[in-house]
XYZ file of C-alpha atoms in Angstrom:
319
model
C 233.650 255.398 -10.562
C 231.591 255.101 -7.355
C 228.500 256.179 -9.297
C 229.224 253.984 -12.333
C 229.855 250.689 -10.481
C 226.360 250.404 -8.894
C 224.743 251.152 -12.256
C 226.785 248.426 -13.993
C 225.926 245.945 -11.241
C 222.213 246.699 -11.592
C 222.386 246.295 -15.348
C 224.185 242.953 -14.939
C 221.539 241.741 -12.497
C 218.728 242.781 -14.853
C 220.404 241.037 -17.783
C 220.774 237.864 -15.719
C 217.110 237.903 -14.767
C 216.045 238.496 -18.356
C 218.190 235.658 -19.663
C 216.940 233.317 -16.951
C 213.295 234.232 -17.652
C 213.774 233.707 -21.373
C 215.327 230.287 -20.772
C 212.299 229.212 -18.706
C 209.825 229.950 -21.500
C 209.982 227.354 -24.309
C 209.372 228.509 -27.868
C 205.722 228.239 -28.974
C 204.716 224.691 -30.024
C 207.487 222.965 -28.057
C 207.116 220.853 -24.918
C 208.479 222.163 -21.627
C 212.169 221.480 -21.072
C 212.709 218.000 -19.638
C 209.249 216.721 -20.671
C 209.304 213.086 -21.879
C 207.175 212.741 -25.019
C 205.918 209.293 -26.059
C 205.267 208.984 -29.771
C 203.923 206.510 -32.297
C 204.017 206.181 -36.078
C 201.054 205.002 -38.193
C 201.311 201.420 -39.444
C 199.272 199.287 -41.839
C 197.410 196.132 -40.907
C 194.186 194.175 -41.454
C 191.451 195.252 -39.068
C 188.293 193.559 -37.828
C 185.752 195.517 -35.808
C 184.409 193.178 -33.108
C 181.980 193.757 -30.261
C 181.509 191.233 -27.468
C 178.213 191.136 -25.543
C 177.068 189.239 -22.467
C 173.755 187.449 -22.773
C 171.716 184.453 -21.713
C 169.497 181.776 -23.165
C 165.856 182.912 -23.011
C 162.633 181.043 -23.706
C 160.218 182.841 -26.085
C 162.214 186.107 -26.334
C 160.608 189.308 -27.657
C 162.069 191.198 -30.627
C 161.016 194.171 -32.706
C 160.232 194.694 -36.384
C 160.783 198.040 -38.082
C 159.073 200.045 -40.788
C 160.772 199.185 -44.105
C 160.046 202.663 -45.581
C 158.735 206.098 -44.591
C 154.948 206.312 -44.661
C 151.742 205.735 -42.714
C 151.338 202.521 -40.759
C 147.971 200.765 -40.895
C 147.662 197.716 -38.692
C 145.699 194.572 -39.490
C 143.567 192.631 -37.019
C 145.677 189.596 -36.142
C 144.044 186.537 -34.659
C 145.818 184.562 -31.965
C 147.386 181.463 -33.532
C 146.438 177.981 -32.435
C 150.038 176.799 -32.849
C 153.474 177.940 -33.937
C 153.096 179.661 -37.327
C 154.931 177.884 -40.135
C 154.482 180.834 -42.515
C 155.024 184.600 -42.090
C 152.086 186.492 -40.544
C 151.105 189.793 -42.166
C 150.441 192.322 -39.380
C 150.560 195.794 -41.012
C 151.045 197.826 -44.187
C 153.073 200.989 -44.721
C 151.159 203.215 -47.137
C 152.861 205.745 -49.426
C 151.097 207.433 -52.364
C 148.396 204.761 -52.501
C 150.867 201.871 -52.454
C 151.159 199.409 -49.555
C 154.350 197.740 -48.332
C 153.619 194.772 -46.038
C 155.148 194.148 -42.606
C 155.284 190.484 -41.617
C 156.193 188.545 -38.491
C 158.522 185.734 -39.620
C 157.574 182.074 -39.406
C 158.264 180.580 -36.002
C 157.198 183.757 -34.169
C 153.865 185.286 -33.145
C 152.578 188.866 -33.134
C 153.106 190.462 -29.688
C 151.948 194.070 -30.018
C 151.662 197.395 -31.809
C 154.420 199.829 -30.878
C 152.955 203.035 -32.385
C 149.427 204.276 -33.001
C 147.465 203.047 -35.956
C 147.781 205.416 -38.962
C 150.809 207.118 -37.390
C 153.524 208.566 -39.604
C 156.637 206.368 -39.363
C 160.156 206.458 -40.760
C 162.268 203.634 -42.156
C 163.985 201.754 -39.336
C 161.474 202.771 -36.638
C 160.238 199.829 -34.488
C 156.487 199.424 -35.105
C 155.684 195.804 -34.196
C 156.844 193.409 -31.481
C 156.976 189.664 -31.973
C 157.670 186.692 -29.738
C 159.897 183.847 -30.891
C 158.487 180.402 -30.206
C 161.295 178.502 -28.510
C 164.781 179.338 -27.365
C 166.825 182.370 -28.298
C 169.862 184.183 -26.947
C 169.320 187.706 -25.629
C 172.308 190.039 -25.185
C 171.983 193.493 -23.662
C 173.613 196.467 -25.436
C 174.722 199.522 -23.441
C 174.848 203.103 -24.695
C 178.549 203.042 -25.539
C 178.035 200.060 -27.853
C 174.837 201.240 -29.536
C 176.311 202.874 -32.630
C 178.993 200.218 -32.995
C 176.447 197.462 -33.622
C 173.416 199.253 -35.040
C 174.660 199.875 -38.603
C 176.043 196.623 -40.021
C 176.265 193.076 -38.711
C 178.533 190.974 -40.916
C 178.406 187.946 -38.643
C 177.146 186.975 -35.187
C 178.548 184.047 -33.209
C 177.386 182.772 -29.831
C 179.033 180.637 -27.155
C 177.071 179.214 -24.217
C 179.304 179.171 -21.142
C 180.240 175.576 -20.314
C 177.918 174.533 -23.127
C 177.619 174.414 -26.915
C 179.406 176.781 -29.265
C 180.704 178.728 -30.850
C 177.870 178.570 -33.393
C 176.357 181.054 -35.878
C 173.439 182.948 -34.376
C 170.734 184.407 -36.662
C 169.586 187.877 -35.533
C 165.858 188.451 -35.141
C 164.403 191.893 -35.823
C 165.949 195.185 -34.745
C 168.480 196.074 -32.024
C 166.560 199.144 -30.810
C 164.853 199.364 -27.406
C 161.121 198.667 -27.574
C 158.190 200.326 -25.821
C 155.448 198.148 -24.379
C 153.237 196.618 -27.037
C 149.470 197.002 -27.281
C 146.935 194.568 -28.687
C 143.408 195.876 -29.294
C 140.464 193.974 -27.880
C 138.966 191.501 -30.366
C 136.014 192.936 -32.209
C 132.686 191.457 -31.185
C 131.042 189.536 -34.031
C 128.168 191.278 -35.776
C 124.798 190.256 -34.360
C 121.973 189.291 -36.693
C 118.754 190.511 -35.019
C 116.804 187.597 -36.487
C 119.258 185.031 -35.189
C 118.643 183.207 -31.915
C 122.152 181.780 -31.693
C 124.149 182.988 -28.654
C 127.089 185.343 -29.207
C 130.389 183.587 -28.491
C 132.886 185.852 -26.685
C 136.651 185.229 -26.933
C 137.984 183.284 -23.964
C 141.075 184.188 -21.980
C 142.956 181.387 -23.697
C 142.335 182.983 -27.085
C 143.546 186.431 -26.077
C 147.112 187.459 -26.863
C 149.401 188.923 -24.236
C 151.110 192.146 -25.331
C 154.886 192.457 -25.001
C 156.583 194.426 -22.231
C 159.079 197.245 -22.785
C 162.683 196.179 -23.362
C 166.078 197.843 -23.273
C 168.359 197.895 -26.284
C 169.389 194.339 -26.974
C 170.209 191.760 -29.606
C 168.077 188.620 -29.997
C 169.362 185.710 -32.066
C 168.712 182.015 -32.582
C 171.174 179.176 -33.067
C 170.948 176.091 -35.276
C 167.909 173.881 -34.655
C 170.049 171.022 -33.277
C 171.784 173.208 -30.659
C 170.869 172.114 -27.125
C 170.018 175.167 -25.047
C 168.940 175.547 -21.406
C 166.774 178.478 -20.312
C 168.795 180.981 -18.248
C 172.249 179.694 -19.222
C 174.877 182.443 -19.613
C 176.235 183.122 -23.097
C 178.648 185.376 -24.928
C 177.766 186.895 -28.294
C 180.516 188.150 -30.586
C 179.561 190.530 -33.389
C 181.738 191.376 -36.387
C 180.484 194.644 -37.876
C 183.137 195.274 -40.530
C 186.512 194.177 -41.919
C 189.239 196.100 -43.748
C 192.587 195.025 -45.239
C 195.871 196.943 -45.104
C 194.515 200.118 -43.503
C 196.493 202.854 -41.746
C 196.104 202.594 -37.964
C 197.219 204.290 -34.741
C 196.870 203.247 -31.091
C 193.498 204.432 -29.772
C 195.331 206.390 -27.045
C 196.881 208.613 -29.740
C 193.515 209.794 -31.070
C 190.972 212.139 -29.520
C 187.423 211.735 -30.756
C 185.294 208.994 -32.325
C 182.393 208.425 -34.728
C 184.300 209.393 -37.866
C 186.056 212.581 -36.719
C 189.084 212.986 -34.484
C 192.316 214.832 -33.788
C 195.942 213.825 -33.350
C 199.013 215.785 -32.256
C 201.739 215.540 -34.905
C 205.343 215.880 -33.643
C 207.555 217.462 -36.293
C 211.315 216.983 -36.844
C 212.138 220.150 -34.850
C 209.973 218.802 -31.986
C 207.280 221.413 -32.545
C 203.743 220.071 -32.406
C 200.646 220.541 -34.506
C 197.090 219.366 -33.731
C 195.620 217.923 -36.919
C 192.138 216.706 -37.769
C 191.802 213.129 -39.016
C 188.998 210.972 -40.441
C 188.471 207.793 -38.453
C 187.278 204.325 -39.473
C 187.177 200.903 -37.839
C 188.568 200.059 -34.429
C 189.198 196.820 -32.557
C 189.613 198.597 -29.226
C 193.424 198.630 -29.477
C 194.050 200.471 -32.731
C 191.855 202.705 -34.876
C 191.799 203.217 -38.636
C 192.978 206.608 -39.933
C 191.331 207.273 -43.303
C 192.850 210.727 -43.916
C 194.728 213.566 -42.220
C 198.162 211.962 -41.731
C 200.506 209.610 -43.583
C 202.950 206.857 -42.648
C 205.701 209.490 -42.576
C 204.117 211.388 -39.665
C 204.844 210.903 -35.972
C 202.156 211.563 -33.363
C 202.270 212.011 -29.608
C 200.705 209.546 -27.159
C 198.323 210.297 -25.517
C 196.526 212.408 -28.100
C 195.269 215.981 -27.671
C 192.674 216.737 -25.033
C 189.130 217.650 -26.012
C 187.257 219.928 -23.552
C 184.198 218.359 -21.968
C 180.824 220.070 -21.545
C 182.177 222.073 -18.562
C 185.200 223.291 -20.492
C 187.685 221.065 -18.650
C 190.291 218.958 -20.457
C 189.826 215.358 -19.321
C 192.929 214.127 -21.148
C 193.911 212.618 -24.465
C 192.804 209.462 -26.168
C 189.366 208.362 -27.260
């Protein structure tokens, strides 16, 4: 008995330790014991994708024009106008297979520079010409996080001058891309007739055009002609890029990822969890459209799963 009792006691202690250790390890896929899990279920609602930008009223703002197709750009010699053009000004052609597609500066604006080399290969959507609007416009800066939200589709643009007129529809000029500095070649000297005694007239400074300076990514738009604007006044520009009716949505905090692809953590009835890929759509900053990957019957955890950053760390869930 003296030999048996210590052995039984040791076995009991080992069993107690094993049971305790097993209790501390949750089954795979379950949260740790005592962990509070916040969840959300997908719902359906109408969704409008809006982006709000800060801007200001600017006199004679610069904007860019893009190549309409892939091809080779060939610039035309553009003379400095004597007044505000009332018709479009042809400034270049894009040549493809012997066919030319014109590029024109719209009426009410003047040519302000070439943005690529003459006869360079260009792609559709590439800025190739800068222009300067004659009169007032509203210029709103766009940062990197907003670039892809506003670059694809602009359904409507509305502006409000702080403590001034608005809201009013604002017509977008040119492209939203950042522009390099423009270049304007020197005017060609007129051909000299050796038999002529008439003096050669050189272009004066007043006739020479000033090339545009480089710009950041920004939106330039103009309001109705009867809108009273003051140079330098602060303004807010609201852009609606898309609308959708009755779409499936989740809080943005429940989704990891953006730009069409993401992940959510589905919480099942037995409280086990599964990370699932989803296809994303519109967002208004509060909720985001879920195009596929889950249904209204699913429940997801909030915040969503973490996505490792470039250093391999997990910064946390959400967008």
